[in-house]
Amino acid sequence: MGLAVAIQMDPIDTINIDADSTFALALEAQSRGHALYHYLPQALTLRDGRLYARGRTLEVYRQHGNHHRFGDFAEIDLAGVDVVLMRQDPPFDMAYITATHLLELLPENGPLVVNDPASVRNAPEKLFVLRFKELMPPTLLTLDKEEIRAFWQEHGDIILKPLFGNGGAGVFRLRPGDENLNSLLEMYALVHREPVMVQRYVPEVRQGDKRIILVEGEPGGAVMRVPPEGEARANLHVGGRAVKTELTAREREICAAIGPTLRQQGLVFVGIDVIGDYITEINVTSPTGIQEIARLDGIDLSVNIWDAIEARHAARGKRRPA
């Protein structure tokens, strides 16, 4: 019996079907006979304590220029679906946080939300990772210029990044003698009120920033993202190159250390970033990378993810007709 799957995401019309992980998940769900519904995060409505979304039925196809088909708009009672995929992209702002609160109001015997909305809210990628400081490079969180200068003097080569940015936006490298620290902090202050994250520069990033996908806390595959010449960031959408890779013993140690926490908190699909011997981020909002891994390694992690979702759903003892 198929499941009713509501996908909360950004507009599907403009996604890159060769890279988008949500598209791969939708294709796999459809192949299993699940019924798909699509709605935007801003389409949520809480009325008389019940959560609705104005959305449409969805069919997906791996055809460029013709990759989806919608039904008519209708009000979806989210308590009546089986699975909600929370897959909108950051920024992790108050709109994002509000969406997690609304999804958390769904009844206990209602749909399985992936990833768990309360855990997503409590796990911003650059803050959640601080629970595992022994696995990280030397790190400082502060707005204090003198603290940053002292850290910079100690480590010589540092990276500054905003806490709630995404996709490498606002990430800067400061080498010894750089004169831009004050200007950078002034720029951050115009946009952010949160502390800045400062980390010792890890030179192994020149060989690549490894994205590892964990499903139910177990590593399923990885892709190395190699930065272009003259760029400190390895994000694919700023020119990073996806390269086939394998997990090292250290990376398996990192996954083993964080895996139990991810499983316990209902974080089914997680992407972590590792540079050299250090974990730098834990992404639980809308991780990417599964299509690159499928192309490079022939491992379709959308299968593993849906196996995990179906197992969690079955363990709840509820299957409703789509």
GROMACS .gro file of C-alpha atoms in nm, residues 2-305:
model
  304
    2GLY     CA    1   0.141   0.339  -0.099
    3LEU     CA    2   0.196   0.625   0.141
    4ALA     CA    3   0.077   0.983   0.113
    5VAL     CA    4   0.393   1.196   0.107
    6ALA     CA    5   0.376   1.575   0.141
    7ILE     CA    6   0.697   1.755   0.036
    8GLN     CA    7   0.757   2.095   0.193
    9MET     CA    8   1.014   2.260  -0.033
   10ASP     CA    9   1.096   2.563  -0.241
   11PRO     CA   10   0.952   2.598  -0.595
   12ILE     CA   11   1.021   2.277  -0.786
   13ASP     CA   12   0.997   2.454  -1.123
   14THR     CA   13   1.352   2.590  -1.117
   15ILE     CA   14   1.550   2.308  -0.952
   16ASN     CA   15   1.848   2.142  -1.122
   17ILE     CA   16   1.720   1.786  -1.168
   18ASP     CA   17   2.078   1.659  -1.206
   19ALA     CA   18   2.180   1.782  -0.861
   20ASP     CA   19   1.874   1.831  -0.642
   21SER     CA   20   1.845   1.570  -0.365
   22THR     CA   21   1.474   1.633  -0.305
   23PHE     CA   22   1.403   1.555  -0.670
   24ALA     CA   23   1.587   1.221  -0.633
   25LEU     CA   24   1.386   1.143  -0.319
   26ALA     CA   25   1.061   1.227  -0.500
   27LEU     CA   26   1.151   1.000  -0.792
   28GLU     CA   27   1.227   0.710  -0.558
   29ALA     CA   28   0.905   0.763  -0.359
   30GLN     CA   29   0.703   0.771  -0.680
   31SER     CA   30   0.868   0.449  -0.803
   32ARG     CA   31   0.752   0.280  -0.481
   33GLY     CA   32   0.391   0.376  -0.546
   34HIS     CA   33   0.372   0.660  -0.295
   35ALA     CA   34   0.146   0.955  -0.375
   36LEU     CA   35   0.324   1.290  -0.377
   37TYR     CA   36   0.201   1.635  -0.275
   38HIS     CA   37   0.400   1.958  -0.303
   39TYR     CA   38   0.358   2.279  -0.106
   40LEU     CA   39   0.570   2.583  -0.022
   41PRO     CA   40   0.664   2.660   0.340
   42GLN     CA   41   0.465   2.984   0.327
   43ALA     CA   42   0.153   2.785   0.233
   44LEU     CA   43   0.115   2.649   0.587
   45THR     CA   44  -0.198   2.750   0.780
   46LEU     CA   45  -0.282   2.663   1.140
   47ARG     CA   46  -0.660   2.683   1.191
   48ASP     CA   47  -0.835   2.575   1.509
   49GLY     CA   48  -0.525   2.386   1.614
   50ARG     CA   49  -0.507   2.184   1.291
   51LEU     CA   50  -0.230   2.229   1.033
   52TYR     CA   51  -0.312   2.266   0.665
   53ALA     CA   52  -0.114   2.347   0.352
   54ARG     CA   53  -0.236   2.479   0.020
   55GLY     CA   54  -0.064   2.246  -0.222
   56ARG     CA   55  -0.094   2.022  -0.526
   57THR     CA   56  -0.050   1.661  -0.622
   58LEU     CA   57   0.287   1.607  -0.788
   59GLU     CA   58   0.436   1.375  -1.046
   60VAL     CA   59   0.807   1.389  -1.133
   61TYR     CA   60   1.005   1.283  -1.440
   62ARG     CA   61   1.375   1.286  -1.520
   63GLN     CA   62   1.320   1.498  -1.829
   64HIS     CA   63   1.490   1.836  -1.867
   65GLY     CA   64   1.231   2.106  -1.922
   66ASN     CA   65   0.947   1.870  -1.831
   67HIS     CA   66   1.042   1.732  -1.493
   68HIS     CA   67   0.716   1.772  -1.302
   69ARG     CA   68   0.340   1.785  -1.336
   70PHE     CA   69   0.103   1.940  -1.083
   71GLY     CA   70  -0.260   1.877  -1.009
   72ASP     CA   71  -0.500   2.150  -0.903
   73PHE     CA   72  -0.447   2.347  -0.584
   74ALA     CA   73  -0.627   2.205  -0.282
   75GLU     CA   74  -0.612   2.228   0.094
   76ILE     CA   75  -0.408   1.942   0.239
   77ASP     CA   76  -0.484   1.838   0.596
   78LEU     CA   77  -0.130   1.743   0.700
   79ALA     CA   78  -0.252   1.532   0.990
   80GLY     CA   79  -0.398   1.300   0.728
   81VAL     CA   80  -0.081   1.225   0.530
   82ASP     CA   81   0.173   0.957   0.619
   83VAL     CA   82   0.504   1.137   0.569
   84VAL     CA   83   0.608   1.503   0.553
   85LEU     CA   84   0.948   1.571   0.400
   86MET     CA   85   1.078   1.903   0.532
   87ARG     CA   86   1.313   1.993   0.248
   88GLN     CA   87   1.316   2.369   0.199
   89ASP     CA   88   1.660   2.525   0.168
   90PRO     CA   89   1.810   2.758   0.429
   91PRO     CA   90   1.866   3.038   0.531
   92PHE     CA   91   1.789   2.909   0.877
   93ASP     CA   92   1.593   3.217   0.974
   94MET     CA   93   1.280   3.284   1.179
   95ALA     CA   94   1.058   3.169   0.892
   96TYR     CA   95   1.242   2.837   0.892
   97ILE     CA   96   1.219   2.809   1.271
   98THR     CA   97   0.847   2.894   1.262
   99ALA     CA   98   0.788   2.613   1.012
  100THR     CA   99   0.950   2.366   1.253
  101HIS     CA  100   0.721   2.484   1.533
  102LEU     CA  101   0.413   2.441   1.313
  103LEU     CA  102   0.512   2.090   1.203
  104GLU     CA  103   0.580   1.998   1.563
  105LEU     CA  104   0.211   2.072   1.638
  106LEU     CA  105   0.100   1.779   1.422
  107PRO     CA  106  -0.065   1.509   1.635
  108GLU     CA  107   0.153   1.240   1.789
  109ASN     CA  108  -0.022   0.975   1.582
  110GLY     CA  109  -0.001   1.195   1.272
  111PRO     CA  110   0.258   1.190   0.994
  112LEU     CA  111   0.624   1.105   1.028
  113VAL     CA  112   0.817   1.428   0.967
  114VAL     CA  113   1.166   1.386   0.817
  115ASN     CA  114   1.384   1.521   0.956
  116ASP     CA  115   1.221   1.559   1.298
  117PRO     CA  116   1.124   1.930   1.317
  118ALA     CA  117   1.220   1.982   1.681
  119SER     CA  118   1.560   1.827   1.619
  120VAL     CA  119   1.611   2.036   1.305
  121ARG     CA  120   1.532   2.348   1.504
  122ASN     CA  121   1.782   2.248   1.772
  123ALA     CA  122   2.057   2.155   1.526
  124PRO     CA  123   2.173   2.455   1.319
  125GLU     CA  124   2.462   2.315   1.120
  126LYS     CA  125   2.736   2.535   1.266
  127LEU     CA  126   2.606   2.509   1.624
  128PHE     CA  127   2.505   2.143   1.644
  129VAL     CA  128   2.858   2.040   1.548
  130LEU     CA  129   2.991   2.217   1.860
  131ARG     CA  130   2.863   1.922   2.065
  132PHE     CA  131   3.150   1.726   1.911
  133LYS     CA  132   3.430   1.978   1.969
  134GLU     CA  133   3.692   1.702   1.998
  135LEU     CA  134   3.628   1.625   1.630
  136MET     CA  135   3.655   1.987   1.513
  137PRO     CA  136   3.944   2.217   1.424
  138PRO     CA  137   4.018   2.491   1.682
  139THR     CA  138   3.703   2.706   1.685
  140LEU     CA  139   3.593   3.038   1.835
  141LEU     CA  140   3.245   3.192   1.855
  142THR     CA  141   3.242   3.561   1.944
  143LEU     CA  142   3.169   3.919   1.844
  144ASP     CA  143   3.471   4.044   2.036
  145LYS     CA  144   3.737   4.181   1.800
  146GLU     CA  145   4.015   4.131   2.052
  147GLU     CA  146   3.919   3.767   2.100
  148ILE     CA  147   3.931   3.718   1.724
  149ARG     CA  148   4.266   3.896   1.698
  150ALA     CA  149   4.413   3.678   1.973
  151PHE     CA  150   4.282   3.361   1.801
  152TRP     CA  151   4.421   3.486   1.469
  153GLN     CA  152   4.759   3.559   1.625
  154GLU     CA  153   4.766   3.210   1.777
  155HIS     CA  154   4.670   3.021   1.460
  156GLY     CA  155   4.797   3.255   1.186
  157ASP     CA  156   4.554   3.151   0.912
  158ILE     CA  157   4.180   3.156   0.989
  159ILE     CA  158   3.835   3.126   0.837
  160LEU     CA  159   3.542   3.353   0.934
  161LYS     CA  160   3.185   3.254   0.860
  162PRO     CA  161   2.835   3.361   0.965
  163LEU     CA  162   2.652   3.116   1.191
  164PHE     CA  163   2.337   3.092   0.983
  165GLY     CA  164   2.467   3.136   0.631
  166ASN     CA  165   2.449   2.862   0.369
  167GLY     CA  166   2.616   2.756   0.050
  168GLY     CA  167   2.946   2.918   0.145
  169ALA     CA  168   2.798   3.270   0.147
  170GLY     CA  169   2.989   3.514   0.367
  171VAL     CA  170   3.285   3.281   0.426
  172PHE     CA  171   3.624   3.455   0.429
  173ARG     CA  172   3.984   3.348   0.480
  174LEU     CA  173   4.226   3.578   0.663
  175ARG     CA  174   4.597   3.509   0.621
  176PRO     CA  175   4.866   3.660   0.845
  177GLY     CA  176   4.893   4.035   0.788
  178ASP     CA  177   4.554   4.073   0.621
  179GLU     CA  178   4.409   4.420   0.687
  180ASN     CA  179   4.041   4.338   0.632
  181LEU     CA  180   3.932   4.208   0.973
  182ASN     CA  181   3.762   4.529   1.089
  183SER     CA  182   3.584   4.573   0.756
  184LEU     CA  183   3.460   4.213   0.761
  185LEU     CA  184   3.324   4.244   1.114
  186GLU     CA  185   3.152   4.573   1.024
  187MET     CA  186   2.995   4.403   0.723
  188TYR     CA  187   2.875   4.108   0.934
  189ALA     CA  188   2.729   4.351   1.190
  190LEU     CA  189   2.512   4.513   0.922
  191VAL     CA  190   2.340   4.181   0.853
  192HIS     CA  191   2.383   3.961   1.159
  193ARG     CA  192   2.351   3.999   1.535
  194GLU     CA  193   2.490   3.653   1.612
  195PRO     CA  194   2.850   3.573   1.701
  196VAL     CA  195   3.090   3.501   1.416
  197MET     CA  196   3.237   3.153   1.385
  198VAL     CA  197   3.616   3.161   1.353
  199GLN     CA  198   3.818   2.847   1.278
  200ARG     CA  199   4.178   2.764   1.214
  201TYR     CA  200   4.228   2.728   0.840
  202VAL     CA  201   4.265   2.361   0.746
  203PRO     CA  202   4.501   2.348   0.444
  204GLU     CA  203   4.370   2.006   0.341
  205VAL     CA  204   4.071   2.191   0.194
  206ARG     CA  205   4.286   2.234  -0.119
  207GLN     CA  206   4.243   1.857  -0.168
  208GLY     CA  207   3.873   1.891  -0.103
  209ASP     CA  208   3.587   1.928   0.142
  210LYS     CA  209   3.423   1.588   0.181
  211ARG     CA  210   3.043   1.564   0.205
  212ILE     CA  211   2.944   1.241   0.379
  213ILE     CA  212   2.580   1.131   0.379
  214LEU     CA  213   2.454   0.949   0.687
  215VAL     CA  214   2.125   0.758   0.685
  216GLU     CA  215   1.998   0.669   1.032
  217GLY     CA  216   2.340   0.761   1.164
  218GLU     CA  217   2.530   0.526   0.932
  219PRO     CA  218   2.757   0.653   0.652
  220GLY     CA  219   2.607   0.565   0.314
  221GLY     CA  220   2.842   0.741   0.075
  222ALA     CA  221   3.057   1.045   0.017
  223VAL     CA  222   3.166   1.293  -0.247
  224MET     CA  223   3.477   1.511  -0.243
  225ARG     CA  224   3.417   1.874  -0.338
  226VAL     CA  225   3.738   2.030  -0.465
  227PRO     CA  226   3.756   2.412  -0.467
  228PRO     CA  227   3.859   2.595  -0.785
  229GLU     CA  228   4.194   2.770  -0.801
  230GLY     CA  229   4.199   3.086  -0.591
  231GLU     CA  230   3.884   2.995  -0.394
  232ALA     CA  231   3.870   2.894  -0.025
  233ARG     CA  232   3.520   2.745  -0.061
  234ALA     CA  233   3.447   2.403  -0.210
  235ASN     CA  234   3.068   2.436  -0.246
  236LEU     CA  235   2.959   2.297  -0.582
  237HIS     CA  236   2.744   2.595  -0.673
  238VAL     CA  237   3.043   2.833  -0.638
  239GLY     CA  238   3.258   2.628  -0.872
  240GLY     CA  239   3.364   2.330  -0.661
  241ARG     CA  240   3.423   2.007  -0.853
  242ALA     CA  241   3.267   1.675  -0.745
  243VAL     CA  242   3.528   1.398  -0.726
  244LYS     CA  243   3.492   1.029  -0.642
  245THR     CA  244   3.623   0.941  -0.295
  246GLU     CA  245   3.625   0.680  -0.021
  247LEU     CA  246   3.589   0.708   0.355
  248THR     CA  247   3.906   0.706   0.564
  249ALA     CA  248   3.939   0.538   0.903
  250ARG     CA  249   3.923   0.882   1.068
  251GLU     CA  250   3.601   0.969   0.884
  252ARG     CA  251   3.442   0.641   0.993
  253GLU     CA  252   3.546   0.727   1.348
  254ILE     CA  253   3.372   1.065   1.314
  255CYS     CA  254   3.054   0.901   1.181
  256ALA     CA  255   3.056   0.645   1.463
  257ALA     CA  256   3.089   0.924   1.720
  258ILE     CA  257   2.793   1.129   1.594
  259GLY     CA  258   2.569   0.851   1.456
  260PRO     CA  259   2.390   0.751   1.778
  261THR     CA  260   2.292   1.114   1.847
  262LEU     CA  261   2.153   1.154   1.494
  263ARG     CA  262   1.943   0.836   1.522
  264GLN     CA  263   1.814   0.922   1.866
  265GLN     CA  264   1.700   1.266   1.752
  266GLY     CA  265   1.513   1.146   1.441
  267LEU     CA  266   1.767   1.294   1.198
  268VAL     CA  267   1.725   1.034   0.925
  269PHE     CA  268   1.906   1.209   0.639
  270VAL     CA  269   2.214   1.411   0.735
  271GLY     CA  270   2.512   1.549   0.544
  272ILE     CA  271   2.836   1.624   0.727
  273ASP     CA  272   3.136   1.815   0.596
  274VAL     CA  273   3.486   1.690   0.673
  275ILE     CA  274   3.815   1.863   0.586
  276GLY     CA  275   4.127   1.663   0.659
  277ASP     CA  276   4.075   1.503   0.999
  278TYR     CA  277   3.807   1.748   1.115
  279ILE     CA  278   3.429   1.777   1.094
  280THR     CA  279   3.324   2.134   1.019
  281GLU     CA  280   2.944   2.120   0.978
  282ILE     CA  281   2.645   1.890   1.032
  283ASN     CA  282   2.367   1.968   0.783
  284VAL     CA  283   2.020   1.852   0.887
  285THR     CA  284   1.799   2.104   0.704
  286SER     CA  285   1.808   1.996   0.338
  287PRO     CA  286   2.130   1.800   0.280
  288THR     CA  287   2.253   1.758  -0.075
  289GLY     CA  288   2.501   1.529  -0.246
  290ILE     CA  289   2.310   1.209  -0.317
  291GLN     CA  290   2.294   1.263  -0.694
  292GLU     CA  291   2.669   1.327  -0.718
  293ILE     CA  292   2.734   1.010  -0.517
  294ALA     CA  293   2.501   0.813  -0.745
  295ARG     CA  294   2.687   0.930  -1.055
  296LEU     CA  295   3.037   0.875  -0.915
  297ASP     CA  296   2.985   0.556  -0.712
  298GLY     CA  297   2.666   0.401  -0.849
  299ILE     CA  298   2.511   0.412  -0.500
  300ASP     CA  299   2.155   0.546  -0.499
  301LEU     CA  300   2.114   0.675  -0.144
  302SER     CA  301   1.754   0.776  -0.212
  303VAL     CA  302   1.682   0.401  -0.183
  304ASN     CA  303   1.851   0.383   0.158
  305ILE     CA  304   1.671   0.695   0.276
   0.00000   0.00000   0.00000
